Tab-separated table of C-alpha atoms and ligand atoms in Angstrom:
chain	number	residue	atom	x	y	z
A	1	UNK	CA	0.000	0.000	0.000
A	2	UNK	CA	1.623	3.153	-0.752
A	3	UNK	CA	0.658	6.533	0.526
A	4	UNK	CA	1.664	10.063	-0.690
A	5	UNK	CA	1.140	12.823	1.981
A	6	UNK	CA	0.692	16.663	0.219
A	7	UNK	CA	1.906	19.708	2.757
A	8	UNK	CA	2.951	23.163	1.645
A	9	UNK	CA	2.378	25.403	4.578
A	10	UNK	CA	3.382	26.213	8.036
A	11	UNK	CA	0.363	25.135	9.682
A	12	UNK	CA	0.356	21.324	7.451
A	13	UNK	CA	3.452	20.002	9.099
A	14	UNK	CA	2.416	19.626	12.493
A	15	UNK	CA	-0.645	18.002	11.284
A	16	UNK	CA	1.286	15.349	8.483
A	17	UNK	CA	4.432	14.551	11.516
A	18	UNK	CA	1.892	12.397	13.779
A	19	UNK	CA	0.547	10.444	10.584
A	20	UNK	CA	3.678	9.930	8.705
A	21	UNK	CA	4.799	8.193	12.330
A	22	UNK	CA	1.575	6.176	12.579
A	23	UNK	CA	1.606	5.040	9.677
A	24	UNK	CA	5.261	4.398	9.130
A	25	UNK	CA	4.941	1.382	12.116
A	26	UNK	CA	2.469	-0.282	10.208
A	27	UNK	CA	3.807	-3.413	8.049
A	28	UNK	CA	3.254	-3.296	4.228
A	29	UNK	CA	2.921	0.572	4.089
A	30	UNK	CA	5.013	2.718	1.645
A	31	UNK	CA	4.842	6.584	2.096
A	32	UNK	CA	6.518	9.153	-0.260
A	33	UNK	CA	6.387	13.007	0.934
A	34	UNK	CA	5.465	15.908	-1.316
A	35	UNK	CA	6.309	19.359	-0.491
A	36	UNK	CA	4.788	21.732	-2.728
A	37	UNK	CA	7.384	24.896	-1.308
A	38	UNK	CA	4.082	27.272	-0.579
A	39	UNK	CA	6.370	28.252	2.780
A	40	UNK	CA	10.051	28.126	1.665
A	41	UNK	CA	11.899	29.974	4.386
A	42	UNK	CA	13.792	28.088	6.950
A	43	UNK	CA	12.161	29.057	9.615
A	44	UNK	CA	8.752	28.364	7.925
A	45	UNK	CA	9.281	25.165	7.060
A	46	UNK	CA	12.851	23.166	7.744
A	47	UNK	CA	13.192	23.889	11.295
A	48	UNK	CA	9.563	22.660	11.459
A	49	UNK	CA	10.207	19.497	9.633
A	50	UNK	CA	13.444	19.215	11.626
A	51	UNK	CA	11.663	19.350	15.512
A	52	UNK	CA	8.613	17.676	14.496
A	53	UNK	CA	11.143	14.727	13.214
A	54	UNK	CA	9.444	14.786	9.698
A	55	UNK	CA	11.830	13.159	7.072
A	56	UNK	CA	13.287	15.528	4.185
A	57	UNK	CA	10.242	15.445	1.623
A	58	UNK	CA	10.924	13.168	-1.711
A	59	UNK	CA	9.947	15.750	-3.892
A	60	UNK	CA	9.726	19.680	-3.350
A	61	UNK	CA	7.935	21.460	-5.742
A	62	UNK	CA	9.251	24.983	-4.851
A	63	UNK	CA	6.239	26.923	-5.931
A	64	UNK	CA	6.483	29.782	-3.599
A	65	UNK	CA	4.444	33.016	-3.355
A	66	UNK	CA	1.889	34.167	-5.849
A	67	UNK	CA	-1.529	35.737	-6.466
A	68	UNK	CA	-4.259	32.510	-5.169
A	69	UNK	CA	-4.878	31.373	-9.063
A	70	UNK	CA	-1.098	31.520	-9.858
A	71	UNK	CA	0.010	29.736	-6.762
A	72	UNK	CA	-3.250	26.949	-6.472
A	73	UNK	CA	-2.224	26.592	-10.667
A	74	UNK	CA	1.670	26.206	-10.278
A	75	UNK	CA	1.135	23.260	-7.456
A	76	UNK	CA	-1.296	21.752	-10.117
A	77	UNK	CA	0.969	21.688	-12.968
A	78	UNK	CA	3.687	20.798	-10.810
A	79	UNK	CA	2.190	18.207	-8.830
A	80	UNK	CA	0.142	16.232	-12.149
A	81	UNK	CA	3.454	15.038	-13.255
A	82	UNK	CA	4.829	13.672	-9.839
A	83	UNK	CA	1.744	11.998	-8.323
A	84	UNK	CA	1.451	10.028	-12.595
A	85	UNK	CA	4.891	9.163	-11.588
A	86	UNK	CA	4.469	8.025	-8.388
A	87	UNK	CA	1.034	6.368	-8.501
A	88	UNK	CA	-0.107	5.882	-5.156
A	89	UNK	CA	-3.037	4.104	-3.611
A	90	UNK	CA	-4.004	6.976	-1.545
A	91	UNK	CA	-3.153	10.830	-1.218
A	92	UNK	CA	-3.306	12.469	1.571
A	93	UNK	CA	-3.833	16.402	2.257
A	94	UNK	CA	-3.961	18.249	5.498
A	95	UNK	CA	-5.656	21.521	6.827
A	96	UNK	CA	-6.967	24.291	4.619
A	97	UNK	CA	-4.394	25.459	2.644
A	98	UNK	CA	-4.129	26.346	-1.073
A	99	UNK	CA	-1.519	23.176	-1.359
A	100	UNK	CA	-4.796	21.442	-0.034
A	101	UNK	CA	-6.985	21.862	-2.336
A	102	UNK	CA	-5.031	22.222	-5.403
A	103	UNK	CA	-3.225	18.691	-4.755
A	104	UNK	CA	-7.030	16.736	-4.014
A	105	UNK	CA	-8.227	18.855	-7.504
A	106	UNK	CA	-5.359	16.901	-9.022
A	107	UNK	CA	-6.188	13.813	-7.863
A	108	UNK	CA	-9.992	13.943	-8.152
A	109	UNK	CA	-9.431	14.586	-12.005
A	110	UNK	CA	-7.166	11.443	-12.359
A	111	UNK	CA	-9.329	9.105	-10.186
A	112	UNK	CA	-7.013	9.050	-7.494
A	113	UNK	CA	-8.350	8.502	-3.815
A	114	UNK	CA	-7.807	11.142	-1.594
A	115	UNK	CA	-7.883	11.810	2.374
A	116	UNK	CA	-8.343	14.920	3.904
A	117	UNK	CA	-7.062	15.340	7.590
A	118	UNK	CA	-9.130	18.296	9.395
A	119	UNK	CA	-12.201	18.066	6.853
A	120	UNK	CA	-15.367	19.624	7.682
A	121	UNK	CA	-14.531	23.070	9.465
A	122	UNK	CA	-16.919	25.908	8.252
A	123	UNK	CA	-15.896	29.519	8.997
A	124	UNK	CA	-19.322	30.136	7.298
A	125	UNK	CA	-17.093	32.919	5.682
A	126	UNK	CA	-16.717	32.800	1.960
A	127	UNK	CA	-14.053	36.049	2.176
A	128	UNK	CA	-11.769	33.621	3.525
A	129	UNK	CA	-9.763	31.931	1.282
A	130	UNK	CA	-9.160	28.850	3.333
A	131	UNK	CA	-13.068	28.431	3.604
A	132	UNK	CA	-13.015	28.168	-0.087
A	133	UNK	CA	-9.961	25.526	-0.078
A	134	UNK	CA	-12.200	23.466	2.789
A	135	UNK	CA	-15.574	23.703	0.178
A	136	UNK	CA	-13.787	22.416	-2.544
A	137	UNK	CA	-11.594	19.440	-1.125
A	138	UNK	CA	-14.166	18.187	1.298
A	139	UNK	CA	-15.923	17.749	-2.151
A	140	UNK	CA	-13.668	15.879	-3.833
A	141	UNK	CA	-12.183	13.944	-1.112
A	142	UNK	CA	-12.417	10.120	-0.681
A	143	UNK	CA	-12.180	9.836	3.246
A	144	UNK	CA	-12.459	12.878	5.448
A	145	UNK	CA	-11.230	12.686	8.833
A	146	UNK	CA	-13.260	15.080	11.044
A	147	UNK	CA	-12.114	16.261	14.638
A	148	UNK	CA	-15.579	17.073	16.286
A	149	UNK	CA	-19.193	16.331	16.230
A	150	UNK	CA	-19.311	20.078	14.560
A	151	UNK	CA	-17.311	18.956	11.843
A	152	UNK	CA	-19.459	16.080	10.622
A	153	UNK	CA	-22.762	17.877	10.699
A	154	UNK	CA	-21.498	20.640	8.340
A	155	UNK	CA	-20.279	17.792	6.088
A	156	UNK	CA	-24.059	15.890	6.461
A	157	UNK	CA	-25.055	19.392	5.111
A	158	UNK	CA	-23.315	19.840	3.040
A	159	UNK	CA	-24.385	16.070	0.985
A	160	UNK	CA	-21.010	13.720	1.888
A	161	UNK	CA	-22.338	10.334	2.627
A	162	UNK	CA	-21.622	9.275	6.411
A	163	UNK	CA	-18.886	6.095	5.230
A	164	UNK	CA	-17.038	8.676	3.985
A	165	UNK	CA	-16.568	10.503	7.112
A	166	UNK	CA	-14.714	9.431	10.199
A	167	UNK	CA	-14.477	11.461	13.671
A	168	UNK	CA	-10.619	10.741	14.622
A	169	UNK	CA	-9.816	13.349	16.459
A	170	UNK	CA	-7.047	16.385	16.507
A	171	UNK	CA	-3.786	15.137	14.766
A	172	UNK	CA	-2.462	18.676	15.786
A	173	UNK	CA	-2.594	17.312	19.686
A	174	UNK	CA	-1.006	14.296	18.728
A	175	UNK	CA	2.590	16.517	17.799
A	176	UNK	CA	1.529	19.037	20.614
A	177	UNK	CA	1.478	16.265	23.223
A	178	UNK	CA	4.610	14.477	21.650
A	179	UNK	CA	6.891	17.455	22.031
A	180	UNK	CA	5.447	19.150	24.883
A	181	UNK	CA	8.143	17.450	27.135
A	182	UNK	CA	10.477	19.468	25.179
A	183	UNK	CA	8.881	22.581	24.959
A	184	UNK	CA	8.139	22.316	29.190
A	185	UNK	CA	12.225	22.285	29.308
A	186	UNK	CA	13.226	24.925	27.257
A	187	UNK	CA	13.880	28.022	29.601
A	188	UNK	CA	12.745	31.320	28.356
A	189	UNK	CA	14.935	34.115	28.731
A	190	UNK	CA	14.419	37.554	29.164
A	191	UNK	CA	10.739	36.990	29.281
A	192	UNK	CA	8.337	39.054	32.074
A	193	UNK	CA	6.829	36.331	34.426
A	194	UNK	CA	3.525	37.629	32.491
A	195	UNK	CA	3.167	38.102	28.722
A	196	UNK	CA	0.725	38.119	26.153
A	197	UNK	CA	1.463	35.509	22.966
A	198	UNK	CA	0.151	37.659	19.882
A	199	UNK	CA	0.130	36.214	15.699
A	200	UNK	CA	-1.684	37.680	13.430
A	201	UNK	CA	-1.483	37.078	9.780
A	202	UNK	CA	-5.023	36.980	8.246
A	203	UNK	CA	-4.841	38.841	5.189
A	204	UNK	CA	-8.588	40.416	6.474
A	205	UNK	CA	-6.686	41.795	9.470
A	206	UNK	CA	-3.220	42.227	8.086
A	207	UNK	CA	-3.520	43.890	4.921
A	208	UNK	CA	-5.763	46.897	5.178
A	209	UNK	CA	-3.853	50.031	6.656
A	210	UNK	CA	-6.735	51.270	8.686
A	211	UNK	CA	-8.026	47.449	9.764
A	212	UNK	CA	-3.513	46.818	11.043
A	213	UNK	CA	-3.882	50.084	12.308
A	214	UNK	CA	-6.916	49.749	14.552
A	215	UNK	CA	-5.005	46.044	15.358
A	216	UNK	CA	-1.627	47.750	16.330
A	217	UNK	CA	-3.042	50.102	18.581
A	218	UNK	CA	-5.373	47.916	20.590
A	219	UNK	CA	-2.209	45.997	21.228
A	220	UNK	CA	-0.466	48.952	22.223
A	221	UNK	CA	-2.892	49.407	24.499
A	222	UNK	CA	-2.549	46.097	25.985
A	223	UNK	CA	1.083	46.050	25.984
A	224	UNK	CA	0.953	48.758	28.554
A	225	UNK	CA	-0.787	45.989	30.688
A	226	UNK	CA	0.743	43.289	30.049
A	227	UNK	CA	4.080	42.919	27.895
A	228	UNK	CA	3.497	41.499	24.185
A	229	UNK	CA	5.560	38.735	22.984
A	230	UNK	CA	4.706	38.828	18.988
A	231	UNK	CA	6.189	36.591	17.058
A	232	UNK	CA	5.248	37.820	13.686
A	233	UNK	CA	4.779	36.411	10.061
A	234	UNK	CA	6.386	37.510	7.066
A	235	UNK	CA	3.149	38.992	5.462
A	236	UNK	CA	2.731	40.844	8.113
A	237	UNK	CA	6.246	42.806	9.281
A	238	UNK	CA	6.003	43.571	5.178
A	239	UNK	CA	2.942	44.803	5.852
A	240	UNK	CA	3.719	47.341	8.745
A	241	UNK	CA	6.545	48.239	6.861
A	242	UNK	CA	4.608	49.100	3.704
A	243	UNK	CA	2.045	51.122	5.532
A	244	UNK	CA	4.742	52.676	8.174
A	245	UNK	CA	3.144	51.406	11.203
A	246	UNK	CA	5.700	51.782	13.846
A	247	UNK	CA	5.676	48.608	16.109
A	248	UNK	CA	8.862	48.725	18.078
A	249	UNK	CA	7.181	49.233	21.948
A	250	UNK	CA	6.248	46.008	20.932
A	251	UNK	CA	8.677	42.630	21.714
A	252	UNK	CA	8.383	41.510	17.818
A	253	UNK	CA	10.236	38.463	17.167
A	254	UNK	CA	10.937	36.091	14.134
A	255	UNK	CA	8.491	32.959	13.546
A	256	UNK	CA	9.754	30.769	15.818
A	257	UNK	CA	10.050	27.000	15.764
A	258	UNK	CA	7.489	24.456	16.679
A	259	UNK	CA	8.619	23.819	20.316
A	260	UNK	CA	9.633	27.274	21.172
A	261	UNK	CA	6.063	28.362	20.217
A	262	UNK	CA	4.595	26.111	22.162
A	263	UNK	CA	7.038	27.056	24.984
A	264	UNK	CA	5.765	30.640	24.970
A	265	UNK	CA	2.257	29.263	24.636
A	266	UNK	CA	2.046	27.285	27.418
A	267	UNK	CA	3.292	29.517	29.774
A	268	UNK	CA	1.395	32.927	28.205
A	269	UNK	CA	-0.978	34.778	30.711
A	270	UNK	CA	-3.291	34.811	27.296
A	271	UNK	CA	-2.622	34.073	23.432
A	272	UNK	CA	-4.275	37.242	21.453
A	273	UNK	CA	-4.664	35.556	17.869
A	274	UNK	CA	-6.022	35.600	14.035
A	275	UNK	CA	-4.775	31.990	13.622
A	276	UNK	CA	-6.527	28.761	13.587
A	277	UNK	CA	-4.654	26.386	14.852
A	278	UNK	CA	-3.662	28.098	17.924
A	279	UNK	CA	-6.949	28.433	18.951
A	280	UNK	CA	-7.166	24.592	19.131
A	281	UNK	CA	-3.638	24.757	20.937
A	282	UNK	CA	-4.678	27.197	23.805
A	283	UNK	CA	-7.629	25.223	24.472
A	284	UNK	CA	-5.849	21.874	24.580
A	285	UNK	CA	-3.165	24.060	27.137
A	286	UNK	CA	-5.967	25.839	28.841
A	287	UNK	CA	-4.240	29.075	28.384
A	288	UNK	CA	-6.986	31.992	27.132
A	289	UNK	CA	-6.905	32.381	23.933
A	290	UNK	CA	-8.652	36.328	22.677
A	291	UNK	CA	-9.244	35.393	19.106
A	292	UNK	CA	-9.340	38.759	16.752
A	293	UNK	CA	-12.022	37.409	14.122
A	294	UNK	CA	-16.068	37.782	14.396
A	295	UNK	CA	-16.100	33.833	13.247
A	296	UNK	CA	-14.413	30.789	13.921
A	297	UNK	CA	-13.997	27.085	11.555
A	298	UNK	CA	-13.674	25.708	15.172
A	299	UNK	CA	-16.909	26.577	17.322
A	300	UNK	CA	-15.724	23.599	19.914
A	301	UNK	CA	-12.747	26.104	21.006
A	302	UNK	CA	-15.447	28.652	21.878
A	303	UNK	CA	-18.015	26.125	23.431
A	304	UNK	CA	-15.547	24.298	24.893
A	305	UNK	CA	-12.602	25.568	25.189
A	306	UNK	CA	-10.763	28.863	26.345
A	307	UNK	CA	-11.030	31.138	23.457
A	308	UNK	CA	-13.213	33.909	23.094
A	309	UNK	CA	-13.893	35.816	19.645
A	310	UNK	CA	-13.406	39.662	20.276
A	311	UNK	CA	-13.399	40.551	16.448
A	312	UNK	CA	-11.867	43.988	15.887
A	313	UNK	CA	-13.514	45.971	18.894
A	314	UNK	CA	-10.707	47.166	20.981
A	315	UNK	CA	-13.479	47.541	23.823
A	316	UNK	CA	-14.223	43.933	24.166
A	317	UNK	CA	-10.621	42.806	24.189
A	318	UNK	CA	-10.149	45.637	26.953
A	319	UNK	CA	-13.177	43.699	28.908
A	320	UNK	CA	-11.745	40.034	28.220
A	321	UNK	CA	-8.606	40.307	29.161
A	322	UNK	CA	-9.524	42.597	32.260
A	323	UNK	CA	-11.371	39.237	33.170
A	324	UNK	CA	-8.282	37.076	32.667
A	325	UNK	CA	-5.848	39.484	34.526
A	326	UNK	CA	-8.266	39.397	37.712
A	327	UNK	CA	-8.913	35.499	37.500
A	328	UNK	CA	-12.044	35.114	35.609
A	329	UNK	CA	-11.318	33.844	32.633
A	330	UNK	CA	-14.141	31.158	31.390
A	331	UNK	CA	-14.049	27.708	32.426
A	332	UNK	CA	-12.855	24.949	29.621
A	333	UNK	CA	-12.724	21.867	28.507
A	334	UNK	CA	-10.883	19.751	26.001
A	335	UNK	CA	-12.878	18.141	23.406
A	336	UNK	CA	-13.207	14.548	22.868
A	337	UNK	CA	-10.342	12.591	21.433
A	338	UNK	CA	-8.102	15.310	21.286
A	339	UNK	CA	-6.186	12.748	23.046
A	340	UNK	CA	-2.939	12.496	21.409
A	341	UNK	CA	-4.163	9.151	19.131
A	342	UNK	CA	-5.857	10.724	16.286
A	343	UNK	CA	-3.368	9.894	13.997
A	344	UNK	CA	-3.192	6.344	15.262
A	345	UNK	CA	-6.954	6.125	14.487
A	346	UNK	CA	-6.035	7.549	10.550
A	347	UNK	CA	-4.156	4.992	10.220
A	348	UNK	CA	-6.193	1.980	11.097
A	349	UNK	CA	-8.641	3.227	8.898
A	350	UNK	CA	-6.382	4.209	6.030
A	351	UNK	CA	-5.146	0.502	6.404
A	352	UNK	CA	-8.151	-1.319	6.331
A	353	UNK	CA	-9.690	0.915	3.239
A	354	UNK	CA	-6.711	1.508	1.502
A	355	UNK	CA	-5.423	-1.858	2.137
A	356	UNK	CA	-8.440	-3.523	0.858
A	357	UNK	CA	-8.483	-1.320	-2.425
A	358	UNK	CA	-5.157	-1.827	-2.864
A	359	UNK	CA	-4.730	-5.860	-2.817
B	401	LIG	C1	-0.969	30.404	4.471
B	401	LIG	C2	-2.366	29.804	4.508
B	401	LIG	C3	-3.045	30.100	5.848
B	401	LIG	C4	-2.166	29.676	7.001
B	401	LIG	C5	-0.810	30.359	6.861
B	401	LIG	C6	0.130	29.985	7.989
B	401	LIG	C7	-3.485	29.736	2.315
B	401	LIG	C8	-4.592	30.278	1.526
B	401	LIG	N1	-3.229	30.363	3.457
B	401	LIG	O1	-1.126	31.814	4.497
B	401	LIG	O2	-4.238	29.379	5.918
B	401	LIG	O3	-2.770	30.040	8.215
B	401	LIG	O4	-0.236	29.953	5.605
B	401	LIG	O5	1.333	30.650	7.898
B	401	LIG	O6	-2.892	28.760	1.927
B	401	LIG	N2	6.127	34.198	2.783
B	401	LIG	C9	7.465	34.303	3.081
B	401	LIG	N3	8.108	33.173	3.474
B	401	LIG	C10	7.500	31.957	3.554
B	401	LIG	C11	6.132	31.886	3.253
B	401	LIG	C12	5.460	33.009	2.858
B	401	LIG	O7	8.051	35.363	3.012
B	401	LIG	O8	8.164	30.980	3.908
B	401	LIG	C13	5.405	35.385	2.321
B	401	LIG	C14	4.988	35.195	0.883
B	401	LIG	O9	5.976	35.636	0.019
B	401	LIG	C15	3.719	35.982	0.777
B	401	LIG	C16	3.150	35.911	2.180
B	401	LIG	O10	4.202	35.496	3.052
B	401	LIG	O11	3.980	37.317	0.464
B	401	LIG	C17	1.970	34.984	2.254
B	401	LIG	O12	2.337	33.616	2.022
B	401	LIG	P1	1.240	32.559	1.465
B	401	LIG	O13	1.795	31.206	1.453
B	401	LIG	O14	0.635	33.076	0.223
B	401	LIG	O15	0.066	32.590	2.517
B	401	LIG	P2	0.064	32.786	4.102
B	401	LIG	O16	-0.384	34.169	4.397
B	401	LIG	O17	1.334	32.310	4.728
C-alpha cells in the first residue's frame, strides 16, 4: 500500500508529523512526501520538519508566493506530473491550505483517492480563502477525517455520505502532546513572568492600513498591561513596513520553531490571535486564547474551550482580558479525542480501506 502525503504550509506540518509516524509502524505501508514549497523559508518550514522529526520530503515542488490562481495553478501543474509518476493508492492532504486543495483537484481529475485530515470546518465565511480551499476538497475527497461532532454535521449538510466521514480526532494534539516534554524544558529568557502571545497574519486583518492600524493600537494598548511577545509572520512585518506602522514598543520576534512556540504558549498569561490552529492549541493548554475574528472554523474552542472571539472591537478585548488578569477567565474543557491518538486512528482506517483497495 503506498501513501503520498501533500503539505505546503506552516500550519500542514504539524498536522502530516503524527501520521507519517503512525503510519510508518504499520507493516506493508510505503509513504513518499510531497512538499509543494508554498512556505520556503527556513524558519517556515525546515526547522519545522526538523523538531517535528518529519523526514526531508521526496519531492519539493518549490512553488512559492503568488496571487491565489497563480500559486493553487503552479502546485497543479507541478504536482500532475509527480503523483502520474508516483502512482499511489491513496493521497493524503492536510488543513486548509491552497496546497490542499489544489493537490485533491489533481487527484480527483485522475481518479485518485484522496484523504483529507481536518475536513469539515466551516468559517461560514466565503471572504476567507481557506473556507473556499475546505468547500472544494471536502468535495472531492475520498475519506475525510473530522475532529468534532461540529465537523461532521457541516459535512451531512453539506451532501457527503456518512462512510465517507470518520471522527478521529485532533492530529495537531497528537505533535503538541509528543513534544510538549520538550517545549516544558526549554527556559525562556528575558521573558516578564507575564506576557501576552500575539500572531496575526489573516490577510482580512493584516492587509488593510486602517483594519492593522486599529489592530496595532489595541495591542499597544494592551502592551501597557501586560508585555506582548509577537512573534510575527512575514506577510505581516512587510505589511507594517509598507504602511509605516511603527511597532517597536512592541517585543516583535521572528516565527519561531514548533517547540519554542509552544514554549511561549504554554506559559502565556493569554494568546491574542487571528490563527486557527492556535486556537485549538490554547484550548488543549488551557491558556486563554482572545481570538481577533467575528467567526471561527472551530466553534468547539469557543463552546468548549478557552477562546473567546473579540473581532476587531478594541473595547471587548479591553473587557476580556480585564477578566483574565483578575482570575475570571471562562471555564474549559478539552474536546473529545483530542487525546494524542488521532493519527493512530487515521491509520487503522487508512489501512483497512486503503489496504483492501489496494490488494
Ligand atoms: C498560508 C495559509 C493560511 C495559514 C498560513 C500559515 C493559504 C490560503 N493560506 O497563508 O491558511 O494560516 O499559511 O502561515 O494557503 N512568505 C514568506 N516566506 C515563507 C512563506 C510566505 O516570506 O516561507 C510570504 C509570501 O511571500 C507571501 C506571504 O508570506 O507574500 C503569504 O504567504 P502565502 O503562502 O501566500 O500565505 P500565508 O499568508 O502564509
Amino acid at each position: 500500500m503506498h501513501i503520498l502525503h501533500v503539505v505546503g504550509a506552516r500550519p500542514n506540518f504539524m498536522k502530516v508529523a503524527p501520521v507519517l509516524h503512525a503510519l510508518g509502524k504499520r507493516a506493508g505501508v510505503r509513504q513518499t512526501l510531497v512538499h509543494t514549497g508554498q512556505h520556503y523559508d527556513a524558519n517556515m518550514s525546515d526547522v519545522f520538519f526538523e523538531q517535528l522529526g518529519i523526514p526531508a520530503p521526496d519531492v519539493n515542488l518549490g512553488v512559492g508566493a503568488g496571487t491565489h490562481a497563480r500559486q493553487t495553478a503552479e502546485i497543479m501543474s507541478r504536482f500532475e506530473p509527480v503523483v502520474l509518476e508516483y502512482k499511489p493508492d491513496l493521497v493524503l492532504v492536510y488543513g486548509d491550505v491552497n496546497s490542499t486543495v489544489a493537490a485533491a483537484l489533481v487527484c480527483a481529475k485522475l481518479l485518485i483517492r484522496v484523504g483529507h485530515v481536518e475536513a469539515g470546518l466551516r468559517s461560514f465565511d466565503r471572504t476567507m480563502p481557506e473556507e473556499i480551499n475546505r468547500l472544494v476538497t471536502d468535495q472531492l475527497a475520498d475519506l475525510l477525517f473530522t475532529h468534532s461532532e461540529d465537523a461532521d454535521v457541516n459535512l451531512h449538510h453539506e451532501g457527503v455520505v456518512a462512510e465517507k466521514i470518520h471522527l478521529v480526532g485532533n492530529v495537531m494534539i497528537d505533535s503538541l502532546l509528543r513534544l510538549l516534554p520538550a517545549a516544558e524544558k526549554r527556559p525562556i529568557d528575558g521573558l516578564p513572568q507575564r506576557y501576552a502571545l500575539v500572531t496575526l497574519h489573516r490577510p482580512s486583518n493584516v492587509d488593510s492600513s486602517e483594519k492593522l492600524k486599529g489592530i496595532l493600537s489595541s495591542l499597544l494598548e494592551v502592551n501597557r498591561e501586560l508585555g506582548i511577545v509577537f512573534p510575527a509572520h512575514p506577510r505581516t512585518r512587510q505589511r507594517l513596513q509598507d504602511f509605516g506602522l511603527n511597532a517597536d514598543q512592541l517585543r516583535i520576534l521572528d516565527p519561531l520553531p514548533y517547540i519554542d512556540f509552544l514554549a511561549l504558549q504554554k506559559r502565556a498569561t493569554v494568546v491574542i490571535t487571528d490563527s486557527g490552529g492556535i486556537q485549538e492549541e490554547s484550548t488543549f493548554l488551557r491558556v486563554p486564547c482572545l481570538t481577533l475574528r467575528e467567526n471561527t472554523e472551530r466553534p468547539i474552542t469557543v463552546s468548549l474551550g478557552t477562546n473567546v472571539l473579540v473581532g476587531q472591537d478594541a473595547g471587548r478585548l479591553r473587557t476580556e482580558l480585564n477578566k483574565i488578569l483578575h482570575g475570571e477567565a471562562k471555564q474549559s474543557s478539552v474536546p473529545p479525542l483530542w487525546d494524542g491518538l488521532a493519527s493512530e486512528r487515521i491509520a487503522d482506517i487508512v489501512q483497512n480501506q486503503t489496504g483492501k483497495s489496494a490488494d
